[in-house]
Short mmCIF file of C-alpha atoms in Angstrom, two decimals:
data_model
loop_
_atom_site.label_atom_id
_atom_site.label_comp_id
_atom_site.label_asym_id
_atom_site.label_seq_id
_atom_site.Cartn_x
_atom_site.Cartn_y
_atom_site.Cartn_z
CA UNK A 1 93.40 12.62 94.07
CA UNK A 2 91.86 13.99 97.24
CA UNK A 3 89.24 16.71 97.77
CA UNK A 4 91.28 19.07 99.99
CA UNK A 5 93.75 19.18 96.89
CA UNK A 6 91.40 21.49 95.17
CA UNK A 7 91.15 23.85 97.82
CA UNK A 8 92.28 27.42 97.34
CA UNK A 9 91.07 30.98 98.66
CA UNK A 10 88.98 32.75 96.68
CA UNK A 11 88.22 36.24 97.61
CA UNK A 12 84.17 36.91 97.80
CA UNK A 13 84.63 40.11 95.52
CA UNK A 14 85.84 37.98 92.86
CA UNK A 15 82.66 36.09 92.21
CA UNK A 16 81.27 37.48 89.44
CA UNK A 17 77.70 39.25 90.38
CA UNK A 18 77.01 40.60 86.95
CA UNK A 19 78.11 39.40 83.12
CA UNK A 20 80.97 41.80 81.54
CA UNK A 21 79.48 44.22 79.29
CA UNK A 22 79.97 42.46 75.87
CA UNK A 23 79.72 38.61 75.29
CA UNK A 24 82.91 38.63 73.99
CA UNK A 25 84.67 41.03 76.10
CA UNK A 26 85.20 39.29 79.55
CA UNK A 27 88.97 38.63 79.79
CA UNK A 28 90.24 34.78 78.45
CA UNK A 29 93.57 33.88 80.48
CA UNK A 30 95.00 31.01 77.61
CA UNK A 31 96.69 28.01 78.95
CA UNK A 32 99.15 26.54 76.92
CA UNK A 33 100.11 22.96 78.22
CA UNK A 34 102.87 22.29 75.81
CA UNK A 35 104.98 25.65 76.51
CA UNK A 36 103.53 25.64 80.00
CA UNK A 37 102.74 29.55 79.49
CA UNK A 38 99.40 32.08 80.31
CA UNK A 39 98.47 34.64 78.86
CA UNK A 40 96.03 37.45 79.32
CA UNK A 41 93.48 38.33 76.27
CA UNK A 42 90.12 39.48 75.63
CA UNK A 43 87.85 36.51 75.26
CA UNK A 44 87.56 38.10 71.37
CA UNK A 45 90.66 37.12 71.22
CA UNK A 46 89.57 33.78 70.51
CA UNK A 47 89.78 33.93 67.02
CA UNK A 48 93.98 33.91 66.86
CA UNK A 49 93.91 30.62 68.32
CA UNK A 50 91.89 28.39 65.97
CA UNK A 51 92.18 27.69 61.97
CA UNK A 52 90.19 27.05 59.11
CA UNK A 53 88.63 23.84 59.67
CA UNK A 54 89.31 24.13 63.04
CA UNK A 55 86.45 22.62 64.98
CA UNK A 56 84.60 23.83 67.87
CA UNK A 57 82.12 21.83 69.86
CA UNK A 58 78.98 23.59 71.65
CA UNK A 59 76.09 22.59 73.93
CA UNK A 60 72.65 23.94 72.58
CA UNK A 61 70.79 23.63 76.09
CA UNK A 62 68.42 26.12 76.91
CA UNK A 63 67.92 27.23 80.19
CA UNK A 64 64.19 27.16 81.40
CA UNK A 65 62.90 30.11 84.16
CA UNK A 66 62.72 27.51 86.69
CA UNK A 67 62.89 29.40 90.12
CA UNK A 68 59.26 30.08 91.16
CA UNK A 69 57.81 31.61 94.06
CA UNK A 70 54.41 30.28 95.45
CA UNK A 71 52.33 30.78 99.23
CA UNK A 72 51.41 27.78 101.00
CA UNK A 73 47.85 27.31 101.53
CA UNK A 74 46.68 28.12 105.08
CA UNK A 75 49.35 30.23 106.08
CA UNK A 76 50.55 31.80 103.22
CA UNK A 77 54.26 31.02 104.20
CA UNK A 78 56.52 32.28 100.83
CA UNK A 79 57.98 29.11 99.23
CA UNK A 80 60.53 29.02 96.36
CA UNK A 81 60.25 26.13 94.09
CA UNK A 82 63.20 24.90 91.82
CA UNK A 83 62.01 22.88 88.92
CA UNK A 84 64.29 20.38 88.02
CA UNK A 85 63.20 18.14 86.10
CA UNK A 86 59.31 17.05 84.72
CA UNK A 87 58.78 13.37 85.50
CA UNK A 88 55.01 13.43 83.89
CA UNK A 89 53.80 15.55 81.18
CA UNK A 90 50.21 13.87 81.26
CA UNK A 91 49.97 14.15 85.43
CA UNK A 92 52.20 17.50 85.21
CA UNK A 93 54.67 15.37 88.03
CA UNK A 94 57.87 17.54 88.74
CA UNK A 95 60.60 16.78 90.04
CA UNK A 96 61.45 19.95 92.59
CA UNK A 97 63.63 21.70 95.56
CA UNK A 98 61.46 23.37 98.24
CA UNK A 99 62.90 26.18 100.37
CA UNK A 100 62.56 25.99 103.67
CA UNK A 101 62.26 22.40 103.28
CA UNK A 102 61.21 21.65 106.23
CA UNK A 103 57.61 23.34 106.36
CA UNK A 104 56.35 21.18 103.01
CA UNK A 105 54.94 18.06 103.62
CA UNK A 106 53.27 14.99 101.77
CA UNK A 107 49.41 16.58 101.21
CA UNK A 108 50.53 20.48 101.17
CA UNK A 109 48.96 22.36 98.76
CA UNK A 110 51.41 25.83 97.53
CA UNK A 111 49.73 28.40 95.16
CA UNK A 112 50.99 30.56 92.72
CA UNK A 113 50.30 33.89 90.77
CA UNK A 114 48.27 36.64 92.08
CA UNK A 115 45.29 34.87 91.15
CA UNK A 116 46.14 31.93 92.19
CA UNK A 117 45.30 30.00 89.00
CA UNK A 118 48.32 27.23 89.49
CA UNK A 119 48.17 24.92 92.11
CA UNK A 120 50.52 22.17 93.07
CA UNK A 121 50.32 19.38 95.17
CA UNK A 122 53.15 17.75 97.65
CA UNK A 123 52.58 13.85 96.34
CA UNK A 124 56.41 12.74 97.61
CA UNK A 125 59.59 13.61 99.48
CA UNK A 126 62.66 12.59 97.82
CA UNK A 127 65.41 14.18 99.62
CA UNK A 128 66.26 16.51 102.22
CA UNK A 129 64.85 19.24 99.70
CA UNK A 130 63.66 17.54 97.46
CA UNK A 131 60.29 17.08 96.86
CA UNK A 132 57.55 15.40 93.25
CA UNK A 133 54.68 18.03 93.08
CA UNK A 134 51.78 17.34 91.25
CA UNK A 135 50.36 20.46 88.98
CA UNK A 136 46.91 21.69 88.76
CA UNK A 137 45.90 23.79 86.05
CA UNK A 138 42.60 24.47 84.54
CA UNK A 139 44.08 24.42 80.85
CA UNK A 140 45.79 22.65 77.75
CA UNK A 141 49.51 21.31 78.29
CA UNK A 142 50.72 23.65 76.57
CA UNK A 143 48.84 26.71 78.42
CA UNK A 144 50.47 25.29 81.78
CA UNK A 145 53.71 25.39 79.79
CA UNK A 146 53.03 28.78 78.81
CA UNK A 147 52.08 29.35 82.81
CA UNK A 148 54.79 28.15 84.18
CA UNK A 149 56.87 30.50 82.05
CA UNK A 150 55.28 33.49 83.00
CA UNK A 151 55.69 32.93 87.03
CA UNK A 152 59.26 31.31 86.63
CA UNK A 153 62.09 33.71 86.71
CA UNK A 154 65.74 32.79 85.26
CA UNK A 155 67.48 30.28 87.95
CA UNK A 156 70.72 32.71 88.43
CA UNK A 157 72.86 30.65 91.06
CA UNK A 158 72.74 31.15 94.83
CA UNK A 159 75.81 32.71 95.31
CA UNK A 160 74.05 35.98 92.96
CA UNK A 161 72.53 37.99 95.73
CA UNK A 162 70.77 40.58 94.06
CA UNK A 163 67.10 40.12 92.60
CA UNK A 164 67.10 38.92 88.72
CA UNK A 165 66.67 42.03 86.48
CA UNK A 166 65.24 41.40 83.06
CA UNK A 167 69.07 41.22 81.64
CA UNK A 168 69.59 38.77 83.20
CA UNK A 169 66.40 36.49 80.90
CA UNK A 170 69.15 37.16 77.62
CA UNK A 171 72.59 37.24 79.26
CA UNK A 172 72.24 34.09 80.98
CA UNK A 173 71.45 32.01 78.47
CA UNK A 174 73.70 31.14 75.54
CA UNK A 175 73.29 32.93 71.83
CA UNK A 176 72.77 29.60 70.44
CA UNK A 177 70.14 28.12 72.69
CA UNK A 178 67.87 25.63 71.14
CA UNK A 179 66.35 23.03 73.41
CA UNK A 180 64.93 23.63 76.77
CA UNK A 181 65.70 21.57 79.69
CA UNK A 182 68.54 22.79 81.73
CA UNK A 183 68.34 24.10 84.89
CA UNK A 184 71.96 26.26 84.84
CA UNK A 185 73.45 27.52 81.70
CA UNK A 186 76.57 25.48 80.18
CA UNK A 187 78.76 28.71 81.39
CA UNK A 188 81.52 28.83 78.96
CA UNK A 189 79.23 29.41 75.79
CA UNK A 190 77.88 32.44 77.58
CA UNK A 191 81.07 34.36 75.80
CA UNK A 192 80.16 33.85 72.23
CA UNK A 193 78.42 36.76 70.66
CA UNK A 194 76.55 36.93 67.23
CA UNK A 195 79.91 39.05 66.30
CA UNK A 196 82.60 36.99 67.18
CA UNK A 197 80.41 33.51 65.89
CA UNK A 198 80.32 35.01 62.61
CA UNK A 199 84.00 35.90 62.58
CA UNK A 200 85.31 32.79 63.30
CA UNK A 201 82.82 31.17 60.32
CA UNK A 202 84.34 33.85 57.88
CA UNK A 203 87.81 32.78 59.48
CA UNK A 204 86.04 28.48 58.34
CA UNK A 205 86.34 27.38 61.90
CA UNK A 206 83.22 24.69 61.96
CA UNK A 207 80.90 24.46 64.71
CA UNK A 208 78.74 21.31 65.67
CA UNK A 209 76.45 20.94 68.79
CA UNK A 210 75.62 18.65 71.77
CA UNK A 211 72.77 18.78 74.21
CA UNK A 212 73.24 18.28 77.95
CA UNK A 213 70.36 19.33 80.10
CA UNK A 214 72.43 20.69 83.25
CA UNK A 215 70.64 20.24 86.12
CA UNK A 216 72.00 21.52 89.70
CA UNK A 217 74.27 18.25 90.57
CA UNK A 218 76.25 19.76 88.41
CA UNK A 219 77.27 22.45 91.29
CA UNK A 220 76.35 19.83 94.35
CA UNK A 221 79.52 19.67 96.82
CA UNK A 222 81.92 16.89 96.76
CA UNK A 223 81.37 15.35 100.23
CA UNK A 224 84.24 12.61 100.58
CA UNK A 225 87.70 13.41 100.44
CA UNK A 226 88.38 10.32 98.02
CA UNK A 227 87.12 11.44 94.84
CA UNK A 228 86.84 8.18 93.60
CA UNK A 229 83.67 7.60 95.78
CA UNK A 230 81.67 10.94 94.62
CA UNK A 231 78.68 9.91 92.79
CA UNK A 232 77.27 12.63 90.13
CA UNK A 233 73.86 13.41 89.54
CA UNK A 234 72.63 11.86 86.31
CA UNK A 235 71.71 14.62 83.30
CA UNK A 236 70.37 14.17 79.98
CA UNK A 237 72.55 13.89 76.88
CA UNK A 238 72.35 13.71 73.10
CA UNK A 239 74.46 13.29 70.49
CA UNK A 240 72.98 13.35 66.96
CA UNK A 241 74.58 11.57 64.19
CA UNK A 242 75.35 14.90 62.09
CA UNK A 243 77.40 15.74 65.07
CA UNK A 244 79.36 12.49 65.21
CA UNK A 245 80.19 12.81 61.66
CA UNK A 246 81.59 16.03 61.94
CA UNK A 247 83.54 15.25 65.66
CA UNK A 248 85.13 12.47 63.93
CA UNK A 249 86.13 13.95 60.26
CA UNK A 250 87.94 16.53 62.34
CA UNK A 251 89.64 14.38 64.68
CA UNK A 252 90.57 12.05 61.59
CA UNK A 253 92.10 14.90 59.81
CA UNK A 254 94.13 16.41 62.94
CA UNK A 255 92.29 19.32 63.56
CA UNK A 256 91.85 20.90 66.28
CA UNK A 257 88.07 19.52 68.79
CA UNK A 258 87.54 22.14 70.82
CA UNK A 259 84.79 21.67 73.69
CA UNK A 260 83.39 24.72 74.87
CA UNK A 261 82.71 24.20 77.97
CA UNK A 262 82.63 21.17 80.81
CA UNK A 263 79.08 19.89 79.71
CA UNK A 264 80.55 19.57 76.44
CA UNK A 265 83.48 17.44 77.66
CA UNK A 266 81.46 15.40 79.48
CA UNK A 267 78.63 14.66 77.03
CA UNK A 268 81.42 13.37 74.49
CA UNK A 269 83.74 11.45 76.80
CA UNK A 270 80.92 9.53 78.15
CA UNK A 271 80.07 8.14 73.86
CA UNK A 272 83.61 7.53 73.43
CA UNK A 273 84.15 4.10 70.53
CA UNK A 274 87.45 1.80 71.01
CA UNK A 275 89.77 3.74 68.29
CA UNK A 276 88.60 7.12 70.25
CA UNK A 277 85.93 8.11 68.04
CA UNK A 278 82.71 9.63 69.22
CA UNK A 279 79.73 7.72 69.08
CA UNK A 280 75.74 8.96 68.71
CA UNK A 281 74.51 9.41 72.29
CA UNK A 282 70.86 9.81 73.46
CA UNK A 283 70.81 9.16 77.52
CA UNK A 284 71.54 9.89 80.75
CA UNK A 285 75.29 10.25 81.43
CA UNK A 286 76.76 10.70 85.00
CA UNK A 287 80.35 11.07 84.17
CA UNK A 288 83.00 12.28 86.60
CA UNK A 289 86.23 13.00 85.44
CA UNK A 290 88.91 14.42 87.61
CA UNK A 291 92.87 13.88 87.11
CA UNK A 292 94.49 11.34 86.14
CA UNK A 293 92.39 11.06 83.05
CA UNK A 294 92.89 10.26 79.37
CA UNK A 295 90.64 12.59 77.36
CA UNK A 296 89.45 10.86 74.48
CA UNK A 297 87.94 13.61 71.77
CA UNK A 298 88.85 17.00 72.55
CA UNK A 299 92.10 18.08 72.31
CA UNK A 300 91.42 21.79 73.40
CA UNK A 301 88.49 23.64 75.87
CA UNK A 302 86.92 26.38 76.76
CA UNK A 303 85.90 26.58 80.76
CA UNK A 304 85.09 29.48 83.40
CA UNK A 305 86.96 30.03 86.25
CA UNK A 306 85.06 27.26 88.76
CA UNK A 307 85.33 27.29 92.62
CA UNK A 308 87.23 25.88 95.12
CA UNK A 309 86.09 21.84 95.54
CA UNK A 310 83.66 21.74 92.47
CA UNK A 311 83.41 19.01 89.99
CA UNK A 312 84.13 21.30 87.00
CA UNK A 313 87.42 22.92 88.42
CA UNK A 314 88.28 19.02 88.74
CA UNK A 315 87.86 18.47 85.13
CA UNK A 316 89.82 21.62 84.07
CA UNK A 317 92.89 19.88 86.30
CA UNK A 318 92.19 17.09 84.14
CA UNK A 319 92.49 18.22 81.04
CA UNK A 320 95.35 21.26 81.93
CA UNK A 321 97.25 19.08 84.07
CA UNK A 322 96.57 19.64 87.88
CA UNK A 323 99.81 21.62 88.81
CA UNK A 324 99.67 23.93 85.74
CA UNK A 325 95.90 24.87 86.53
CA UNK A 326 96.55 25.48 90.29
CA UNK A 327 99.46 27.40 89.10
CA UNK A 328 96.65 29.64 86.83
CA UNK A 329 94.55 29.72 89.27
CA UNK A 330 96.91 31.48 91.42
CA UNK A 331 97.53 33.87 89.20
CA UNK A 332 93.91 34.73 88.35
CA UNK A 333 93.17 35.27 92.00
CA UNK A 334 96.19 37.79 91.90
CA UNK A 335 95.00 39.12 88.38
CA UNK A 336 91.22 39.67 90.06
CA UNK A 337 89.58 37.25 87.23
CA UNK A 338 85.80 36.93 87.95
CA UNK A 339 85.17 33.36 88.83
CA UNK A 340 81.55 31.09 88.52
CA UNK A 341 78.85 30.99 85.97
CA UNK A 342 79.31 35.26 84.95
CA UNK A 343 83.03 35.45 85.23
CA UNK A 344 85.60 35.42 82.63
CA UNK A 345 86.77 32.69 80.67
CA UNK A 346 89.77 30.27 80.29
CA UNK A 347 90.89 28.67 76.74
CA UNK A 348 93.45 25.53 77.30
CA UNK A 349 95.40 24.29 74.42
#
């Protein structure tokens, strides 16, 4: 498949600025690849589509405040710092984006706070924007943890115009979060409320977790028109034994896998055993799947509505069949569905 296949318009006033309301009350359009039919719910509405022992598969990522703000020494220029990834705990080495780019050089020192008690030093350029800083902090590791924290704010994506408000710190971030490391939240989890969870473990659909660490590849544009040749950004993965265990009583018993979410998709197909069994994963995975491909674990998924060219709207035409989800997409343009990491939801069966 080609890149310009996944092209569609998508009015600006349907990307989703702020969360709906309630978790569990952005609209679910629900995909149903035998009957080829959608329908329009409440993403509450969940709960009609799964049975007891029913399984559903989430990613426990938590999203760290990794968009910082800091003044470059001299002239005081404003630079914002993306933390991607830490590459050092002992020399506090971070992997980073600088914007603008192209006033940071090898040597700069940036400072940050209002009393200027974090420093960081420019030791190496890595990409166009990319840059390793080097921390200095007068303080325990987990003080310039604790610092970091405090002058970090919560990494909404670019296309969010408006400032971060202190919703924002809860809403995007899943109910479940456990372990920190991503740099984006795994989207489709952001539905689930402490309600609707507890419903559908009344109702004895099982839950069992993943990790992926997202980091911003995730969202990086598809440059080459054969997909084949698109290279994704590596990201951190686990896959405990528990959850194995679980994954494969479910699949051996013909209930229903349900990943919620792309990160879960990917995390599982890329442990996959011969007899199409999930396997204990702890890595780095860099796993592209767009159509044709034969999903191995998951026989149903939860995803957001993605935009036009991304990875993750590749993998929904994956797994719905491409014609069926350009079909829903379509209509949810016509429908005004929000689209991107606050919009509303899609469940495919």
């Amino acid at each position: 498949m080609k890149l310009s296949h996944f092209k569609f318009e998508l009015p600006e006033d349907l990307l989703a600025e702020y969360p709906a309301e309630h978790r569990d009350e952005s609209r679910l359009m629900v995909l149903n690849r035998k009957e080829k039919t959608i329908e329009h719910k409440q993403f509450k509405d969940l709960i009609n589509y799964f049975d007891e022992g029913d399984l559903m598969v989430l990613n426990n990522t938590k999203v760290f405040p990794a968009r910082m703000y800091g003044e470059k020494e001299k002239t005081g220029a404003r630079i914002e710092v993306f933390l991607l990834r830490e590459l050092n705990a002992e020399s506090r080495l971070w992997d980073v984006l600088v914007d603008p780019a192209r006033k940071i050089r090898i040597g700069n020192k940036l400072f940050f706070g209002d009393d200027e008690s974090l420093v960081a030093e420019v030791i190496d350029n890595t990409t166009s924007r990319g840059r390793t800083l080097r921390f200095l902090y007068d303080g325990s590791y987990e003080e310039f943890r604790k610092k970091l924290e405090e002058l970090g704010e919560t990494p909404l994506p670019k296309y969010i115009k408006r400032e971060v408000n202190e919703d924002d710190e809860e809403r995007y971030q899943t109910i479940y979060a456990k372990h920190e490391g991503a740099v984006a939240a795994p989207t489709a989890g952001l539905h689930f409320s402490k309600h609707l969870m507890k419903r559908l473990e009344i109702k004895g659909v099982d839950f069992a977790e993943v990790t992926l660490h997202v980091g911003l590849g995730t969202f990086s544009a598809v440059e080459v028109e054969d997909l084949s040749k698109h290279k994704m950004d590596s990201e951190q993965a686990i896959i405990s034994d528990e959850t194995v265990e679980i994954v494969n009583n479910a699949i051996d018993t013909k209930r229903r896998v349900c990943a919620v979410g792309t990160t879960v998709m990917r995390t599982m197909e890329s442990s996959v055993s011969s007899n199409n069994h999930l396997n204990s994963f702890n890595g780095w995975t860099n796993k592209f799947i767009f159509p044709p491909y034969e999903f191995s674990i998951a026989n149903c998924m939860i995803t957001n509505f993605h935009t036009p060219k991304s990875t993750l709207m590749m993998m929904a035409a994956a797994f719905a069949g491409y014609d069926f989800l350009m079909e829903a997409y379509e209509e949810a343009v016509k429908e005004g569905y929000k689209f991107y990491s606050y919009g509303d939801a899609m469940l495919i069966i």
